[in-house]
Amino acid sequence: MARVYNFSAGPSMLPEAVLTKAAAEMLDYEGSGQSVMEMSHRSKVYQSIIDKTEALLREIMNIPENYKVLFLQGGASSQFAMVPMNLMTGSGKADYVITGQWAKKAYKEAARYGQANVVASSEDKTFSYIPKLDKSTFTPDADYFHICMNNTIYGTVYHELPDTGDVPLVADISSCVLSRPIDVSKFGVLYAGAQKNMAPSGVTVVIIREDLIGKAMDITPTMFNYQTHADNGSMFNTPPCYTIYVMKLVLEWIKEEIGGLDKMQELNEKKAALLYDFLDNSKLFKGTVVPEDRSLMNIPFVTGNEELDAKFVKEATAAGFVNLKGHRSVGGMRASIYNAMPLEGVEKLVAFMQKFEEENA
Ligand SMILES: *Cc1c(COP(=O)(O)O)cnc(C)c1O
């Protein structure tokens, strides 16, 4: 069996230990005589899986008691509508920072339901930085303030959170969830699709402060109301059972193999530093993001020559480094090095880049 180093932005790599465990349990989960894929979601055995997943997430992320954890479907993209439908019901206003395509999509969706304001944007420079925020431009009576914490396509991340005072901060953390510790108490709502750093695609995790639940617009579909899922333990309808189970395995891996999020951060910083240091010293490749806003998870880079970029991607693919082609809006390459990418994968990529540079400089 030959496994490649997969630098996909999502769906992305899963820890090999997780895949091995899932395979071993495929036909008979813990003596139940069934695969998790086949179980009733109302069964005791499945209830213990979803309960354990939530308990592990709460423990690993240190989620306070007054927050609900919801396991939903529809991807992070559905949250672009769910957030305004549930929260934009006081003043009917919300602030958005536009730091990339996902942030923009979230803003556009919110603008359909209320007064969505753009407080800042970095579109002028292809989203290669996080805009400096001026609190005096924030809407004081906004129902919430929305950011996309890690910008998957452009490779930027907020190293400092905006100070929104009493206005609840809402963050899309799809591509940085579980990559390092995060102070959940600073947020009203956190949401993340699973397929970057938690599980295969299919489940979206929402972490929401309890007092923000129960204020949805009348037009909100039952399935889009946070209350529906909070009241039913994410079991109002059939949840994405198998994906939640794989998430449990990933959380066990973070807790037992890695040793928690502080350790995860150390490892992620080490991996990212390897690649950034190489880029900063390379005569051929360069990063596209301002150094102070660089992401630990998604690292776009270019040679400055489209033909050479294409040659690099082709040769890298042949050598077993796959999905390195950059997003069409940035061009060049992007290495997504989520939690599951081993240090060795980044070391080997850097060695490959070095060799390519020597051959092509
Ligand atoms: C991938 C991604 C999304 C979209 O997620 P879906 O689950 O496909 O809807 C949204 N936001 C960010 C930051 C992402 O990385």
GROMACS .gro file of C-alpha atoms in nm, residues 171-318:
model
  148
  171ALA     CA    1  -1.651   3.299   1.411
  172ASP     CA    2  -1.620   3.052   1.128
  173ILE     CA    3  -1.339   2.826   1.251
  174SER     CA    4  -1.377   2.554   0.987
  175SER     CA    5  -1.009   2.545   0.896
  176CYS     CA    6  -0.846   2.611   1.234
  177VAL     CA    7  -1.068   2.427   1.483
  178LEU     CA    8  -0.863   2.200   1.711
  179SER     CA    9  -0.534   2.332   1.569
  180ARG     CA   10  -0.458   2.518   1.892
  181PRO     CA   11  -0.637   2.618   2.213
  182ILE     CA   12  -0.904   2.884   2.174
  183ASP     CA   13  -1.084   3.075   2.449
  184VAL     CA   14  -1.444   2.977   2.375
  185SER     CA   15  -1.577   3.222   2.635
  186LYS     CA   16  -1.474   3.512   2.410
  187PHE     CA   17  -1.732   3.405   2.149
  188GLY     CA   18  -2.108   3.394   2.115
  189VAL     CA   19  -2.100   3.132   1.841
  190LEU     CA   20  -1.826   2.920   1.686
  191TYR     CA   21  -1.894   2.698   1.389
  192ALA     CA   22  -1.691   2.461   1.175
  193GLY     CA   23  -1.744   2.211   0.899
  194ALA     CA   24  -1.570   1.887   0.987
  195GLN     CA   25  -1.376   1.808   0.673
  196LYS     CA   26  -1.069   2.024   0.737
  197ASN     CA   27  -0.957   1.924   1.083
  198MET     CA   28  -1.215   1.705   1.255
  199ALA     CA   29  -1.365   1.427   1.046
  200PRO     CA   30  -1.482   1.346   0.695
  201SER     CA   31  -1.738   1.588   0.552
  202GLY     CA   32  -2.095   1.563   0.674
  203VAL     CA   33  -2.109   1.714   1.019
  204THR     CA   34  -2.092   2.080   1.117
  205VAL     CA   35  -2.014   2.162   1.478
  206VAL     CA   36  -2.180   2.467   1.633
  207ILE     CA   37  -2.072   2.586   1.977
  208ILE     CA   38  -2.321   2.844   2.098
  209ARG     CA   39  -2.369   3.040   2.419
  210GLU     CA   40  -2.704   2.935   2.564
  211ASP     CA   41  -2.853   3.284   2.595
  212LEU     CA   42  -2.826   3.326   2.215
  213ILE     CA   43  -3.060   3.033   2.153
  214GLY     CA   44  -3.435   3.086   2.121
  215LYS     CA   45  -3.447   3.416   1.935
  216ALA     CA   46  -3.485   3.294   1.578
  217MET     CA   47  -3.688   3.477   1.314
  218ASP     CA   48  -4.041   3.339   1.256
  219ILE     CA   49  -3.949   3.246   0.900
  220THR     CA   50  -3.664   3.022   1.021
  221PRO     CA   51  -3.715   2.663   0.904
  222THR     CA   52  -3.741   2.422   1.196
  223MET     CA   53  -3.417   2.253   1.089
  224PHE     CA   54  -3.236   2.591   1.081
  225ASN     CA   55  -3.338   2.687   1.433
  226TYR     CA   56  -3.060   2.626   1.688
  227GLN     CA   57  -3.331   2.570   1.950
  228THR     CA   58  -3.458   2.262   1.765
  229HIS     CA   59  -3.120   2.094   1.787
  230ALA     CA   60  -3.033   2.220   2.135
  231ASP     CA   61  -3.363   2.082   2.271
  232ASN     CA   62  -3.311   1.743   2.108
  233GLY     CA   63  -2.944   1.669   2.173
  234SER     CA   64  -2.872   1.702   1.799
  235MET     CA   65  -3.118   1.414   1.744
  236PHE     CA   66  -3.425   1.600   1.614
  237ASN     CA   67  -3.362   1.403   1.298
  238THR     CA   68  -3.098   1.151   1.196
  239PRO     CA   69  -2.755   1.303   1.258
  240PRO     CA   70  -2.455   1.223   1.036
  241CYS     CA   71  -2.386   0.917   1.251
  242TYR     CA   72  -2.070   0.777   1.097
  243THR     CA   73  -1.899   1.114   1.061
  244ILE     CA   74  -1.962   1.188   1.427
  245TYR     CA   75  -1.808   0.851   1.512
  246VAL     CA   76  -1.492   0.932   1.311
  247MET     CA   77  -1.480   1.265   1.492
  248LYS     CA   78  -1.477   1.072   1.819
  249LEU     CA   79  -1.175   0.878   1.694
  250VAL     CA   80  -1.000   1.201   1.591
  251LEU     CA   81  -1.067   1.354   1.933
  252GLU     CA   82  -0.931   1.041   2.104
  253TRP     CA   83  -0.622   1.072   1.885
  254ILE     CA   84  -0.573   1.437   1.986
  255LYS     CA   85  -0.618   1.353   2.353
  256GLU     CA   86  -0.423   1.030   2.376
  257GLU     CA   87  -0.166   1.037   2.096
  258ILE     CA   88  -0.094   1.409   2.071
  259GLY     CA   89  -0.166   1.509   2.431
  260GLY     CA   90  -0.420   1.790   2.385
  261LEU     CA   91  -0.437   2.122   2.206
  262ASP     CA   92  -0.126   2.282   2.360
  263LYS     CA   93   0.077   1.997   2.216
  264MET     CA   94  -0.118   2.012   1.890
  265GLN     CA   95  -0.027   2.381   1.860
  266GLU     CA   96   0.341   2.309   1.927
  267LEU     CA   97   0.346   2.051   1.652
  268ASN     CA   98   0.152   2.273   1.410
  269GLU     CA   99   0.388   2.566   1.478
  270LYS     CA  100   0.686   2.345   1.414
  271LYS     CA  101   0.543   2.223   1.083
  272ALA     CA  102   0.446   2.571   0.964
  273ALA     CA  103   0.781   2.721   1.068
  274LEU     CA  104   0.964   2.464   0.857
  275LEU     CA  105   0.776   2.566   0.546
  276TYR     CA  106   0.771   2.941   0.613
  277ASP     CA  107   1.145   2.947   0.691
  278PHE     CA  108   1.213   2.771   0.366
  279LEU     CA  109   0.989   3.013   0.173
  280ASP     CA  110   1.151   3.317   0.338
  281ASN     CA  111   1.496   3.199   0.231
  282SER     CA  112   1.409   3.058  -0.109
  283LYS     CA  113   1.527   3.224  -0.428
  284LEU     CA  114   1.247   3.060  -0.626
  285PHE     CA  115   0.940   3.030  -0.404
  286LYS     CA  116   0.772   3.293  -0.195
  287GLY     CA  117   0.473   3.307   0.038
  288THR     CA  118   0.179   3.530  -0.057
  289VAL     CA  119   0.070   3.645   0.290
  290VAL     CA  120   0.212   3.925   0.508
  291PRO     CA  121   0.424   3.754   0.777
  292GLU     CA  122   0.222   3.883   1.075
  293ASP     CA  123  -0.106   3.726   0.957
  294ARG     CA  124   0.018   3.389   0.838
  295SER     CA  125  -0.195   3.083   0.896
  296LEU     CA  126  -0.062   2.768   1.063
  297MET     CA  127  -0.291   2.555   0.850
  298ASN     CA  128  -0.297   2.683   0.491
  299ILE     CA  129   0.022   2.808   0.327
  300PRO     CA  130  -0.008   2.954  -0.023
  301PHE     CA  131   0.310   3.017  -0.222
  302VAL     CA  132   0.416   3.102  -0.577
  303THR     CA  133   0.723   3.105  -0.797
  304GLY     CA  134   0.602   3.413  -0.983
  305ASN     CA  135   0.596   3.217  -1.306
  306GLU     CA  136   0.278   3.027  -1.395
  307GLU     CA  137   0.454   2.772  -1.612
  308LEU     CA  138   0.700   2.694  -1.336
  309ASP     CA  139   0.412   2.666  -1.087
  310ALA     CA  140   0.243   2.412  -1.312
  311LYS     CA  141   0.569   2.221  -1.355
  312PHE     CA  142   0.617   2.211  -0.978
  313VAL     CA  143   0.263   2.084  -0.914
  314LYS     CA  144   0.306   1.816  -1.178
  315GLU     CA  145   0.640   1.693  -1.048
  316ALA     CA  146   0.525   1.710  -0.685
  317THR     CA  147   0.218   1.502  -0.768
  318ALA     CA  148   0.433   1.240  -0.939
   0.00000   0.00000   0.00000
